[in-house]
Every structure is written in C-alpha cells, then in structure tokens.
Short mmCIF file of C-alpha atoms and ligand atoms in Angstrom, two decimals:
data_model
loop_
_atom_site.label_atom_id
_atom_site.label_comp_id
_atom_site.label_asym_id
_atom_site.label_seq_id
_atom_site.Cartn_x
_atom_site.Cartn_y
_atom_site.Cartn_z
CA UNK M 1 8.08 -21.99 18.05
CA UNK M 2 4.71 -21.49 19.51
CA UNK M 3 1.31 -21.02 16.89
CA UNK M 4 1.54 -16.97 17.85
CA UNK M 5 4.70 -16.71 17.85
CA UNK M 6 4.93 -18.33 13.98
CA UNK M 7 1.85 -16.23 12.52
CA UNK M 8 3.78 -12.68 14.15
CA UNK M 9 6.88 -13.80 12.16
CA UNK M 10 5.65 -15.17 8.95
CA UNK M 11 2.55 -13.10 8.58
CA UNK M 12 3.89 -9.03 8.96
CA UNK M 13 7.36 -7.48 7.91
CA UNK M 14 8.21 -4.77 5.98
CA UNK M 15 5.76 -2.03 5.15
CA UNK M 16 3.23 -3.47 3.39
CA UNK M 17 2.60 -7.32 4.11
CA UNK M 18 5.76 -9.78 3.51
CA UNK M 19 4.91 -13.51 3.91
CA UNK M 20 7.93 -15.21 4.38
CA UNK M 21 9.00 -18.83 4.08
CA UNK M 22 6.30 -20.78 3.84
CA UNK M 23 5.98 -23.70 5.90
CA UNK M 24 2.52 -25.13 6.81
CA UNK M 25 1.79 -24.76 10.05
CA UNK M 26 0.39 -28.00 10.42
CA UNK M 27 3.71 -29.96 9.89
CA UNK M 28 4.75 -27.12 12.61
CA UNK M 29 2.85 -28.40 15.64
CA UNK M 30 2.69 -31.93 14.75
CA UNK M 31 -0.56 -33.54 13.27
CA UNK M 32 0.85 -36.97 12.99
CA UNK M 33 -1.85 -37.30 10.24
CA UNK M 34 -4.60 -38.48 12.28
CA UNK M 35 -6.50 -35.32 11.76
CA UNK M 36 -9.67 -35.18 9.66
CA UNK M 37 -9.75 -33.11 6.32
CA UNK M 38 -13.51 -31.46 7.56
CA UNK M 39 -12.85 -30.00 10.46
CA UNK M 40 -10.85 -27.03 10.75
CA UNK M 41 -7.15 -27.28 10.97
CA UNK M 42 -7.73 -25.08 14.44
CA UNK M 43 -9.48 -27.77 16.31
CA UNK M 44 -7.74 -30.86 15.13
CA UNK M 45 -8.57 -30.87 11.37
CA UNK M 46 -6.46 -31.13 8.29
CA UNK M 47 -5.03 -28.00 6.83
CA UNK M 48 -7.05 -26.80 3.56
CA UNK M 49 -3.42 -25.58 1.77
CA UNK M 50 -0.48 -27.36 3.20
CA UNK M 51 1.18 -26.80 -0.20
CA UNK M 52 2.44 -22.73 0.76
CA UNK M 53 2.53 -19.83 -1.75
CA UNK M 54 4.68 -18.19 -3.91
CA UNK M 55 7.24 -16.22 -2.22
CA UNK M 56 8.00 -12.25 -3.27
CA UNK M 57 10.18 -11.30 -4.66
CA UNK M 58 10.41 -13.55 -7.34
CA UNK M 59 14.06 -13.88 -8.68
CA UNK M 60 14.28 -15.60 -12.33
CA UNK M 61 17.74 -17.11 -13.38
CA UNK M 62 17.78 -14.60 -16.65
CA UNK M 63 18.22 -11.71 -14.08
CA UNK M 64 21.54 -12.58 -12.89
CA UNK M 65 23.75 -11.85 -15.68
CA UNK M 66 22.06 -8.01 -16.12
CA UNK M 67 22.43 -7.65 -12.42
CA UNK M 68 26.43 -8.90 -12.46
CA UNK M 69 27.04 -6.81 -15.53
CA UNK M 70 26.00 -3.22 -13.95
CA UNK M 71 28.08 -4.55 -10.48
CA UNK M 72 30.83 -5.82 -12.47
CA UNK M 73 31.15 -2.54 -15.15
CA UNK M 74 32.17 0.10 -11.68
CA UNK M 75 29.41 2.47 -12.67
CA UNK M 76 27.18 2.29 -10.12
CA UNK M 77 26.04 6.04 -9.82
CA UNK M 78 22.65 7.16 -11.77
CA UNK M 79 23.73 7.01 -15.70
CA UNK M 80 22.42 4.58 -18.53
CA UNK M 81 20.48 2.04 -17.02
CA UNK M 82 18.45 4.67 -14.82
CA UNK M 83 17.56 6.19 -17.78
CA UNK M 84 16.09 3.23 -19.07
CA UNK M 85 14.00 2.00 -16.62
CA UNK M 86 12.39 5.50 -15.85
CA UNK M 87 12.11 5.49 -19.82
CA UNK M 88 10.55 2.80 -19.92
CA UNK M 89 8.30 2.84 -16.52
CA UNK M 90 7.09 6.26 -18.15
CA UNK M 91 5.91 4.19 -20.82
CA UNK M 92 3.88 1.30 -19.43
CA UNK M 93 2.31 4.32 -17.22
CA UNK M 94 1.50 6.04 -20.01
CA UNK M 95 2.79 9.16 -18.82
CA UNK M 96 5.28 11.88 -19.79
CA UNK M 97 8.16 11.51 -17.42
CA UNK M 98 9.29 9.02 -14.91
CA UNK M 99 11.90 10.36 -12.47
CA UNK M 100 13.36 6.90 -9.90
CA UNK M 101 13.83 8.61 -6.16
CA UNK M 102 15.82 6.41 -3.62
CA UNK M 103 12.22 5.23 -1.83
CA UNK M 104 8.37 6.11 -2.05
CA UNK M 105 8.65 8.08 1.51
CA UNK M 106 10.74 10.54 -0.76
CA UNK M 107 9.18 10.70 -3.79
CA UNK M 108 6.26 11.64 -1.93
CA UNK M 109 8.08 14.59 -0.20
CA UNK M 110 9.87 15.41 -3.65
CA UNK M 111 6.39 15.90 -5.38
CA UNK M 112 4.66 17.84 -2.01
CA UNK M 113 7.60 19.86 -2.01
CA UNK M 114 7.89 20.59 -5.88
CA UNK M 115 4.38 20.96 -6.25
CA UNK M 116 4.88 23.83 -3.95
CA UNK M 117 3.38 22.52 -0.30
CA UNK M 118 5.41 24.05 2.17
CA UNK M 119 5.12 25.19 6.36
CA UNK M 120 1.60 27.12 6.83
CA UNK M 121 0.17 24.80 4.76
CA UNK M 122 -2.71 21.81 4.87
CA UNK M 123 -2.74 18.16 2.92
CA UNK M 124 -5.91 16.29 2.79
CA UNK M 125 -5.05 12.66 3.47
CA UNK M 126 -6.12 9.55 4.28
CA UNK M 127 -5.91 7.49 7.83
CA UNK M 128 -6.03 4.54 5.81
CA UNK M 129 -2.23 4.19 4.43
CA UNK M 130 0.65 3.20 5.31
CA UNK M 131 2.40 5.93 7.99
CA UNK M 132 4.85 7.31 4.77
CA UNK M 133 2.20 9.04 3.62
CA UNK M 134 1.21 11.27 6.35
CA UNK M 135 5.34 11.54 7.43
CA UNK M 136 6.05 12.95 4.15
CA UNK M 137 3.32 15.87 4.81
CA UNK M 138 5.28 16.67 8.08
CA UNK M 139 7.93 16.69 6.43
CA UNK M 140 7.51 19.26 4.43
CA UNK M 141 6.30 21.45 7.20
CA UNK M 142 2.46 20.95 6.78
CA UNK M 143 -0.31 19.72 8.41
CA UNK M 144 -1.74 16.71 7.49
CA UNK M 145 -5.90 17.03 7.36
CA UNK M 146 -7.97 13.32 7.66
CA UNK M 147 -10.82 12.73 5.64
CA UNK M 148 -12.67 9.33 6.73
CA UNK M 149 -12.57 6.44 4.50
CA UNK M 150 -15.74 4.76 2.65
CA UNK M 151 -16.26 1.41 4.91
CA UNK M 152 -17.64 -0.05 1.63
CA UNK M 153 -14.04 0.37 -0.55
CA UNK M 154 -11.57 1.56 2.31
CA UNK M 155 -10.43 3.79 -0.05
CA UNK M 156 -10.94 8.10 1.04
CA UNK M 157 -14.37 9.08 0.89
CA UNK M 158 -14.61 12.53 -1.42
CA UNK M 159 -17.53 13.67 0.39
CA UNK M 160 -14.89 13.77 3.47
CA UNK M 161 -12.36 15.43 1.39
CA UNK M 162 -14.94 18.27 0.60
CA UNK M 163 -16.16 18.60 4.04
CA UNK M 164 -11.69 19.29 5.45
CA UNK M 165 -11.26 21.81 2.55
CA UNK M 166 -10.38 25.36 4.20
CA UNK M 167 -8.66 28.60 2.90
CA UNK M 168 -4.97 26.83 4.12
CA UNK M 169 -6.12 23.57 2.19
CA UNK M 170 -3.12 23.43 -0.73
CA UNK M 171 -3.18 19.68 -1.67
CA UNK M 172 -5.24 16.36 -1.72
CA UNK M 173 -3.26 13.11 -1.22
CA UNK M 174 -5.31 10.23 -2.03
CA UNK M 175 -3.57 6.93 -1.46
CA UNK M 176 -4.91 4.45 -3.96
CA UNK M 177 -4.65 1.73 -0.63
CA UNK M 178 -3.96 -2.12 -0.92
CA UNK M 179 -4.18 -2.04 -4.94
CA UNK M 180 -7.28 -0.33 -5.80
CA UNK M 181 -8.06 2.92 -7.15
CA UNK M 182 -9.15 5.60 -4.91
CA UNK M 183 -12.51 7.54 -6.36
CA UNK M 184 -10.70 9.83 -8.67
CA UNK M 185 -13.25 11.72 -10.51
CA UNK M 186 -14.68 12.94 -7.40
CA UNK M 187 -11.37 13.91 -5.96
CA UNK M 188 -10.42 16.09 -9.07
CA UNK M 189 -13.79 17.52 -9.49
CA UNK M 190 -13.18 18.76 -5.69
CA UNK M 191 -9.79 20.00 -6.49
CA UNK M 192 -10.40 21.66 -9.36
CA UNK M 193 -13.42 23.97 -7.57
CA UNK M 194 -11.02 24.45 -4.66
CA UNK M 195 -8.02 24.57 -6.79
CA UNK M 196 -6.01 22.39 -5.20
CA UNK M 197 -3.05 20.39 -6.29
CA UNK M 198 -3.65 16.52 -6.20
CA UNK M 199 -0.65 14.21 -5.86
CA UNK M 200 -1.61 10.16 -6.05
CA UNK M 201 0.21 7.97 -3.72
CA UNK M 202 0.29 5.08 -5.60
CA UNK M 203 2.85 3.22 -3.62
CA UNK M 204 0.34 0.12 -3.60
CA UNK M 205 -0.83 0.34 -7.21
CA UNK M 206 1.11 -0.20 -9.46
CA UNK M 207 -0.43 -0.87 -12.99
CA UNK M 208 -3.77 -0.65 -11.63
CA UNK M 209 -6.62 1.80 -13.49
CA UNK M 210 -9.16 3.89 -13.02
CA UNK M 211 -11.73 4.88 -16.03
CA UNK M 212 -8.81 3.07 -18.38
CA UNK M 213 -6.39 5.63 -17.33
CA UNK M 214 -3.01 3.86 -15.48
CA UNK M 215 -3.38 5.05 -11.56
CA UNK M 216 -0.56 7.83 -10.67
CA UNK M 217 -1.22 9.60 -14.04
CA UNK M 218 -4.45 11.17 -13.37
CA UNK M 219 -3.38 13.91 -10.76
CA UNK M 220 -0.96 16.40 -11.22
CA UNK M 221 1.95 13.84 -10.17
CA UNK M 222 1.84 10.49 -8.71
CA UNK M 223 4.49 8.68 -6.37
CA UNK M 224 5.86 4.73 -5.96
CA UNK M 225 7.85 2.90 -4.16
CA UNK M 226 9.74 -0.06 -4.83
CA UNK M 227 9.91 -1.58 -1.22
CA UNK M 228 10.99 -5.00 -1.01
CA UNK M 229 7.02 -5.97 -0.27
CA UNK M 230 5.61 -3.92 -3.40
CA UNK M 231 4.85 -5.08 -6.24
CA UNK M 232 7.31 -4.07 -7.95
CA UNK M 233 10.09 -4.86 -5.49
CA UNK M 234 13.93 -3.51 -5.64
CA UNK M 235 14.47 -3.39 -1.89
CA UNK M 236 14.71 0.35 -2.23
CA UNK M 237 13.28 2.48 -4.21
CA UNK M 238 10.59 4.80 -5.81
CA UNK M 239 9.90 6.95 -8.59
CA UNK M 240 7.57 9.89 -9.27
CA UNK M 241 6.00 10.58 -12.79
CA UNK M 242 3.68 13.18 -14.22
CA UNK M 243 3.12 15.21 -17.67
CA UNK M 244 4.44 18.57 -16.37
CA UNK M 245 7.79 19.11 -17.91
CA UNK M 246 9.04 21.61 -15.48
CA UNK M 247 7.53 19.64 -12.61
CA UNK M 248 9.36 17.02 -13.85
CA UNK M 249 13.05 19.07 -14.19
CA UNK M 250 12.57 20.69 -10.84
CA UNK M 251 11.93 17.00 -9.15
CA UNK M 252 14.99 16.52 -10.80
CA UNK M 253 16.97 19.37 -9.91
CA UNK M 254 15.96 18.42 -6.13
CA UNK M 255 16.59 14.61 -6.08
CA UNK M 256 20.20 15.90 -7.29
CA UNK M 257 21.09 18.92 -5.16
CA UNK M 258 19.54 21.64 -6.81
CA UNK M 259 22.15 21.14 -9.57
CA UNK M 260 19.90 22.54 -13.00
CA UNK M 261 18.11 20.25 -15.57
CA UNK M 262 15.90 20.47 -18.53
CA UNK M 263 14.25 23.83 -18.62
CA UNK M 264 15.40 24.49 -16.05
CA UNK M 265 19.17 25.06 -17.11
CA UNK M 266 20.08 28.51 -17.46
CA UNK M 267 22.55 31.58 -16.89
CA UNK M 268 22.29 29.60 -13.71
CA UNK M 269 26.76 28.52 -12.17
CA UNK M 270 25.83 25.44 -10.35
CA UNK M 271 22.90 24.31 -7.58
CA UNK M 272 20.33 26.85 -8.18
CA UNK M 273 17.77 25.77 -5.39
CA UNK M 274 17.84 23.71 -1.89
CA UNK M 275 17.93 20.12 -3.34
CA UNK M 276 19.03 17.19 -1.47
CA UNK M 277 20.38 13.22 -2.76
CA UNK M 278 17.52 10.57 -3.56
CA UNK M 279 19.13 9.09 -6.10
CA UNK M 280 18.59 5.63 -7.32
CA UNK M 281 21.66 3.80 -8.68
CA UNK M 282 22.06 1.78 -11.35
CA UNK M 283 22.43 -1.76 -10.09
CA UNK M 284 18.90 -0.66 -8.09
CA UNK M 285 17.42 0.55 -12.02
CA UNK M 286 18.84 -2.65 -13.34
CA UNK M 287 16.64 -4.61 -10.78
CA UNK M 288 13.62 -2.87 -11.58
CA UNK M 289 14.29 -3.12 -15.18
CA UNK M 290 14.79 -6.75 -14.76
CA UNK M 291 11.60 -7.57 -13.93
CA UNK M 292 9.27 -5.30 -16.06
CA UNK M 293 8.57 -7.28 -18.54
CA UNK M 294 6.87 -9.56 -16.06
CA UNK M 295 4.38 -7.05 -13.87
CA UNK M 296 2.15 -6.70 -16.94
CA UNK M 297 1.60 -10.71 -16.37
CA UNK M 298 1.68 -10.71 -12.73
CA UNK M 299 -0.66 -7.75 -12.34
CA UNK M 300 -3.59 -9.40 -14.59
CA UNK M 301 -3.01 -12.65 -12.19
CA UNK M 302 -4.42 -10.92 -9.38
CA UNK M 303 -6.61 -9.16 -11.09
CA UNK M 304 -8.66 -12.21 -11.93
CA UNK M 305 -7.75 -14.03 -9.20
CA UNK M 306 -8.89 -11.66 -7.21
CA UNK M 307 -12.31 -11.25 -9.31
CA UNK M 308 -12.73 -14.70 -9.01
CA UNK M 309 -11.84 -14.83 -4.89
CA UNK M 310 -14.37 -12.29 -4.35
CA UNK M 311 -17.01 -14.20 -5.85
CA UNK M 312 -16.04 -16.98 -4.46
CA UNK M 313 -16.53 -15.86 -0.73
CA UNK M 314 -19.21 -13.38 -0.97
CA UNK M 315 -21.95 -15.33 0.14
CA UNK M 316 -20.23 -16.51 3.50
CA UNK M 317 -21.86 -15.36 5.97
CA UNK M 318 -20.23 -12.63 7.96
CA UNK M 319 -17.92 -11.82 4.79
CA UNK M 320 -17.59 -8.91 2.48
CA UNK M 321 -15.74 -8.38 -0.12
CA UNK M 322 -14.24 -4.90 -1.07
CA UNK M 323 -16.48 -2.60 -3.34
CA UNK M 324 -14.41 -1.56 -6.35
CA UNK M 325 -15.65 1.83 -8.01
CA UNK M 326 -17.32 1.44 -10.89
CA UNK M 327 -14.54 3.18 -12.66
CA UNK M 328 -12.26 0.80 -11.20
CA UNK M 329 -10.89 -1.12 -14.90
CA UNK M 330 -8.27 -2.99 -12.81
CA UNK M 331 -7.22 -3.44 -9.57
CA UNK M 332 -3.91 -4.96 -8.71
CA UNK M 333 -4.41 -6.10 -4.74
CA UNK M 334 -1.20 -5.46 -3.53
CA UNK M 335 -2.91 -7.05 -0.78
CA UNK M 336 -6.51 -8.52 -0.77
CA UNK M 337 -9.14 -7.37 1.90
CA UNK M 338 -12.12 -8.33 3.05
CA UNK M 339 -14.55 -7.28 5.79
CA UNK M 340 -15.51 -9.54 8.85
CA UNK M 341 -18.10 -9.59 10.83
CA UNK M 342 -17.79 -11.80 14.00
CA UNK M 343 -22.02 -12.19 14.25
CA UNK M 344 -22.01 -14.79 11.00
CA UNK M 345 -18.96 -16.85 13.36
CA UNK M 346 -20.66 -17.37 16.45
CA UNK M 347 -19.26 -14.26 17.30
CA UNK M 348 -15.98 -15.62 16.71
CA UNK M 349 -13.19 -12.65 17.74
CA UNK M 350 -11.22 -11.68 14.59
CA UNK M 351 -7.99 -12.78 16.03
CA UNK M 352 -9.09 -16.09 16.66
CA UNK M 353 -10.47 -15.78 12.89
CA UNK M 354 -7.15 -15.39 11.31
CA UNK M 355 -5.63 -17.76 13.76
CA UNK M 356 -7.46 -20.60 11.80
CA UNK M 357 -7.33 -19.22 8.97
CA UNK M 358 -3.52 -19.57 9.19
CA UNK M 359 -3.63 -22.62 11.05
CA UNK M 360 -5.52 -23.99 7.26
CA UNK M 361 -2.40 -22.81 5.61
CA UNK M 362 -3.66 -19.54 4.64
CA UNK M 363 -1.63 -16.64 5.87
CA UNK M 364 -4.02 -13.88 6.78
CA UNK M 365 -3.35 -10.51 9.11
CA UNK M 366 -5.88 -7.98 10.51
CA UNK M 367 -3.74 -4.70 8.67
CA UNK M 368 -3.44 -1.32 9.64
CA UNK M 369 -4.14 0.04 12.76
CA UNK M 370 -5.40 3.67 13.16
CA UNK M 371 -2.64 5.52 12.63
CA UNK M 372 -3.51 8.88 12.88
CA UNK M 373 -3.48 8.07 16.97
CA UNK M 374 -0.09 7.83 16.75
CA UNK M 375 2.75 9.77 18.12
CA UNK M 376 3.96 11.23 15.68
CA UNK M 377 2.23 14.25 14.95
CA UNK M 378 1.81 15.07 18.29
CA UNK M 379 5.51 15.52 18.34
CA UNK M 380 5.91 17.33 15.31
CA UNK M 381 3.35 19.73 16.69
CA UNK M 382 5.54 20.44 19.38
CA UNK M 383 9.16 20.63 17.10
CA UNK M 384 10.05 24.31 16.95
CA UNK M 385 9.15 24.46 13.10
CA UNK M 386 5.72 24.06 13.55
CA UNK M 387 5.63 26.33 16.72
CA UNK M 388 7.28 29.14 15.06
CA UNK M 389 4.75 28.63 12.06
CA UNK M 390 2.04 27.91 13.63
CA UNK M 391 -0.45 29.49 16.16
CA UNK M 392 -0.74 27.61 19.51
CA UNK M 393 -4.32 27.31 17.78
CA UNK M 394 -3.10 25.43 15.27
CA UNK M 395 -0.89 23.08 16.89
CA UNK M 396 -3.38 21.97 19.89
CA UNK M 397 -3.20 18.24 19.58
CA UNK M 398 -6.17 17.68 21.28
CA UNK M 399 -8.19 20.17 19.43
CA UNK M 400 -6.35 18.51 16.48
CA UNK M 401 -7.48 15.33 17.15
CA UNK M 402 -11.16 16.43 17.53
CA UNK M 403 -11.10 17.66 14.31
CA UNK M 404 -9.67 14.42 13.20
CA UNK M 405 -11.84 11.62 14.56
CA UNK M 406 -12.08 8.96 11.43
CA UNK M 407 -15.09 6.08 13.23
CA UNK M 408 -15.32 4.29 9.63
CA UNK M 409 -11.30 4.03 9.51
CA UNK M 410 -11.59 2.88 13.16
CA UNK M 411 -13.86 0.43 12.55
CA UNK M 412 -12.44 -1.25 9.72
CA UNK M 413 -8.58 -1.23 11.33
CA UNK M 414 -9.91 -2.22 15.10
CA UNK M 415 -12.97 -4.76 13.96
CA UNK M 416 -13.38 -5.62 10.21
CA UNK M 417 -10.17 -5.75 8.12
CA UNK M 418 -8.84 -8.85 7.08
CA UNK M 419 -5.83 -9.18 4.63
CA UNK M 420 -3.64 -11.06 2.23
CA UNK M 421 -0.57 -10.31 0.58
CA UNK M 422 -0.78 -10.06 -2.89
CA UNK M 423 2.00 -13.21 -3.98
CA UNK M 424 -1.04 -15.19 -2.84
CA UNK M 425 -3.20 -14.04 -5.50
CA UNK M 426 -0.11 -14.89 -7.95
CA UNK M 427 -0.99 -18.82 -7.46
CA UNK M 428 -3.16 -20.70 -9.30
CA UNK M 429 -6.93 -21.03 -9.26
CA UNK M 430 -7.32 -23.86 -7.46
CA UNK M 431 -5.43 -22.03 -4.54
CA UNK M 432 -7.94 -19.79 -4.24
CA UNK M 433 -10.41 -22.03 -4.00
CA UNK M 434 -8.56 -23.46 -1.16
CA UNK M 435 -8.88 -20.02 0.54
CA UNK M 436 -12.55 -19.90 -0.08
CA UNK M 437 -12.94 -23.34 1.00
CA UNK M 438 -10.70 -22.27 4.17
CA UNK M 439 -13.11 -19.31 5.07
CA UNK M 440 -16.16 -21.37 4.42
CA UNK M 441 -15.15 -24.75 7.20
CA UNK M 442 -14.67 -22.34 9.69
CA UNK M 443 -17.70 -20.35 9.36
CA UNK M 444 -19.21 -23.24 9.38
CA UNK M 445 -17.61 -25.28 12.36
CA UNK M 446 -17.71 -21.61 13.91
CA UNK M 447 -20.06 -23.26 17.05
CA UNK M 448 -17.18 -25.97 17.63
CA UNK M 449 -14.53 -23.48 17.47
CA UNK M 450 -16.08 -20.97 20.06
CA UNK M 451 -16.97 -24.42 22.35
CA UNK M 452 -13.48 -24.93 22.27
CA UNK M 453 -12.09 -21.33 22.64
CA UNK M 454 -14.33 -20.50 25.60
CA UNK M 455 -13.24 -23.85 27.36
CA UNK M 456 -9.79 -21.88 27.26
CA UNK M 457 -8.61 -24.80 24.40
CA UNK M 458 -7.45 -23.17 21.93
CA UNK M 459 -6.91 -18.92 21.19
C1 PLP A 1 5.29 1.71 0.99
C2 PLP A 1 4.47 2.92 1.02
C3 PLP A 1 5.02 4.21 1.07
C4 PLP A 1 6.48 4.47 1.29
O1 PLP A 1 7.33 3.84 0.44
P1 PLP A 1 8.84 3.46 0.90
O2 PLP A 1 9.46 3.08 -0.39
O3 PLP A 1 8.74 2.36 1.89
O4 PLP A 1 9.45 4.70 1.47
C5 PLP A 1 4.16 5.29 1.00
N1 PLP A 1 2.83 5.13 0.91
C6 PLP A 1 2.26 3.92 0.89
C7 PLP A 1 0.78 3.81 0.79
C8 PLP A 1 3.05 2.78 0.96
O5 PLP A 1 2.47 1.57 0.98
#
C-alpha cells in the first residue's frame, strides 16, 4: 500500500471523519530504525506518535449482556428500551422531549417538515456542513438559502443570515459544525424580528453549550444523529428534541405513519396525517443507552484537550486555532480544526502539510469541500416539484448560484482547513503534545521539506 493510498483509507469514511485501524505509518514503509527523531518523519525522520489513537466506537465488555438481552427477548420493534433512552437523552439535554428517528438526515426533515417548511418555501443554511443538511431542505420541497461562514469560527456568520432574509424566508438552520456552537444569540435575535422558525442541527454537538444552555435546546427544535462517526455512535440513528409538546406528538405521529399521539389523539380512526417509518428499534436504543453514562466523561476530555491543543499550537507560525464565541461554555470537537496558512511553511501546499503530518503518526484531513457547488441542487431545480412550484425565476441555477457565492467558506474548504477526528482528543495529554510537537518540526524543517518536494522527492 502506497503513503496516498494509506492516508485516503485510514484518514476519511463515513460522514463525519472515521480514523480507522491505526497503524503507524512509519512501520508501513519501512524505517528500519535508522531514522532520526528531529527531522520530520516525511523526509527520513522518526515519527512523533508511533503509538496510534483510540479507535471509535469504543465498545466496553459491560455492553454485551444489555445488547444480547434486547436481541435475545424477540422484541425488537420501538417499545421499552426506546423509551428509555429518549427519556433519558431528554434529560442530559435538559429539554422537554426527546423523540429517536432512524438517522440525523431524517430527523432533520421530520423537524423542517413539522415545524411547517414546506414547497414555496426558503431555509437559511450553512455551506459549511455536512451535505444532510442542505438534502433535508430539498427534501421537503424548499430552497435552501447560503449565508457565508465567519473565517474566524467556521461556524454561520449572523450578519449573513440577516443579509438572505426575504418575504419567502420561513426557517434558519444553523449547523453547530465540527463540535462548536454556532452564534446563537444573534441567530434568534434575527429570527425573532423576522419571525422565523430556527431548527439547530446539532448532528456534531452533542453535549456541547452555548451561554450554559445544552446546544439543540435553544431553538425551537434541534436534530442528531447517531452515525457510526458521531459522538455518540449507534451506526444508525438520530433523534430530535424540543419543549413544544405538540411539536413533539406531531414528530411523533410522522416518524410512525401519521398514526395519533399525545395531544394529538382524538375523535381521530387511525393515521390522521401523511407520516412515514423512521423508527429506531430497540436493540439500536439499547446501544445508545449503553453508552450514556460515558459521553458526559468523554465530552469534558475533549473539551480540555482541546483547550489545551489550542494553546499549545497557537503560536506556530502559519497556524490558527478556531475562535470559540464567547458564549461558547463547552465545545465538544467532534472534530478539531485549525487554519493553515502555507506562507509560515515555506509555502508548503496543504496537502503536502497533512502528508507529514500523517507520516508523524498524526492522522489529519483537509475536510469539507464546498458543497453548495455540487450537483445536487441543480438537479432538484430541474425535478418537476420544484418546476411546478417554482417560477423559472426561481429555479435558474445560475442566477441561483450568483446569489449564493460563499468566498470565506471557499477559502477555508479549498486553502485553510485542517482537521482531526475527535477520538484523538479522547487520548491523553501527552498525545497532544505529540501533535503540537508534530506541527511544530515541520514548520520548522519546512525549508528541507520544500528542497525535497520541489526536487520531485517526496509529495
Ligand atoms: C451526520 C450529519 C447529518 C446527518 O446525519 P445521518 O445520521 O448521517 O443521517 C446531518 N448534519 C450534519 C452536520 C452531520 O454531521
């Protein structure tokens, strides 16, 4: 397996970031120990972190039995052990209800839907997210508006969101990204003037906080996802929670085929509005439910590791760290980002950046690209929904995408971004200073490197 070849499959799977089995990939290509612990691995030196990192997800030996139990009792359909973890989910959020959805991609559309966003109608979004987001917009029939993200946090810049609002705008859907709280304040103070509905993608967030408050519970609804990759991981799976009661019962009533719940039971005989199946079952609850007690734990862990990371590399040259909010009480860095800037590397390209970072042991990726220059849209635009909702005004993709130009989300997916994944930040202290200390050699060796890469070497 060539170096490439071994970063592609280790570093990116899934939807978020996976890193997989983790072998060093200095006992890949054969060092035969000769190398020398202060140069870069890259150009002949010793890997920084030969060791690897945790994996995800993290399977303890107490979780079998619980697991074998629900498999081995038949019921398998949503019952008892549902209940429980979106019980008790509802109550490390802090929030009113918890309702589990088969995946995050549908408890987005669930909420959009049962918040009342329908064909006709516009979402304010960000570029920056994963490509769920904006496919649960279309799905509902609606037209997913970008607002440009703040270079400084990555998160969506409010003074964007203000700047899209128009007399079809119905929703904002702020996607706390990578772990970190999107600027909420600001958001609601815009909806509220415009009154709009906010729904918080929080797919990436779990446990994280903003101003104290647990992120997903500050909107009028907020969505998950339990993806194998997030952090907390049941393969499949999401959930969407808020304090609105009848919100709450019509989610319901539509994850289960329209079939009546809560308040909303009445004179109605049977399925009382179009619903559909996202149900979770139980031996997917009893996964979740498994591992609760832990993601208190695990979600300080990279809190201060990632504090402490931040620090730790800030004063590299051609680094920078994420800016948190100021309201930001936690984040949880479902992945960890930073910004680089090739000019403190010799003008090092990024690629070749992450190639030795990896090379030290320290799997790293470059993240999203810009998504919202996809396909995608373009061919919902021309699905007959949208062109017997639409005007032809209103679908022109290229008009579309004039309106949509996001330069600071460009920037940071084709030039700056660095990430990663957030098992990383599970392991101990001393790893991270081997990260630091990774970042720091090269930037440092950074003239020896280039030499080397321009000589056609190495890259
Ligand atoms: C993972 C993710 C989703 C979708 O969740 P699935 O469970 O994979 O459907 C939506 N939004 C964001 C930001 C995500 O990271």
């Amino acid at each position: 397996m060539d170096r490439r070849k071994f970063i592609k499959n280790t570093a990116l799977a899934g939807a978020g970031l996976y890193v997989g089995s983790m072998v060093s990939p200095s006992m890949l290509w054969g060092m035969n120990g000769m190398a020398r612990k202060s140069l870069p691995a890259i150009i002949g030196g010793e890997s920084v972190h030969p060791g690897g990192w945790p994996g995800w997800p993290l399977w303890k030996d107490e979780y079998d039995q619980k697991v074998l139990d629900v498999l081995r009792s038949g019921s398998w359909f949503r019952a008892g052990v549902t209940e429980e973890f979106e019980k008790q989910w509802a109550e490390m959020l802090g929030v009113k209800r918890a309702l589990t959805i088969a995946n995050g991609t549908n408890s987005l559309i669930t909420a959009l839907k049962n918040m009342g966003v329908t064909a006709g109608d516009e979402v304010i979004t960000t570029p920056y997210t994963f490509v769920a987001t904006v496919q649960a917009i279309l799905n509902c029939g609606a037209i997913p508006v970008f607002a440009d993200i703040d270079r400084e946090t990555f998160q969506i810049d409010p003074v964007q969101i203000e700047k899209k609002v128009t007399p079809r705008t119905k929703a904002i859907l702020p996607v706390h990204i990578l772990g970190m709280p999107a600027d909420m304040n600001r958001i609601m103070a815009i909806a509220k003037k415009h009154n709009l509905i906010v729904i918080e993608d929080t797919c990436q967030s779990h446990l994280a906080e903003y101003d104290g408050k647990k992120l997903g519970t500050i909107a009028d609804a907020g969505c998950f996802s339990f993806q194998n990759s997030k952090n907390l991981p049941i393969g499949e799976g999401g959930a969407v929670v808020s304090n609105d009661e009848v919100f709450m019962d019509r989610c319901f009533s539509y994850h289960n085929q329209g079939f009546p719940y809560g308040t909303q039971l009445g004179e109605w005989g049977g399925s009382f509005m179009i619903g559909t199946n996202v149900r979770l079952s139980e031996y997917q609850s009893m996964v979740g439910l498994v591992q609760l007690p832990y993601m208190v734990e695990q979600a300080n862990t990279r809190w201060e590791n990632g504090k402490y990371l931040m620090e730790q590399i800030k004063g590299i040259p051609g680094i920078t760290p994420i800016k948190l909010y100021k309201e930001c009480t936690k984040a949880v860095f479902h992945l960890f980002p930073y910004r680089y800037n090739p000019e403190g590397f010799e003008g090092m390209p990024r690629e070749l950046f992450i190639e030795a970072m990896n090379a030290e042991g320290i799997p790293t990726v470059a993240g999203y690209t810009p998504l919202h220059t996809e396909p995608f849209i373009k061919s919902a635009f021309e699905s007959t929904l949208y062109k017997k909702v639409y005007s032809p005004e209103q679908i022109d993709y290229e008009a579309y995408m004039a309106a949509n130009q996001c330069p600071e989300n460009d920037a940071i997916c084709n030039e700056e971004s660095i990430w990663m994944s957030q098992s990383m930040l599970l392991a101990d202290k001393s790893s991270m200073d081997d990260i630091a200390e990774s970042i720091a050699k090269i930037q440092k060796h950074a003239g020896s490197i280039m030499r080397k890469y321009n000589k056609g070497e190495i890259g």
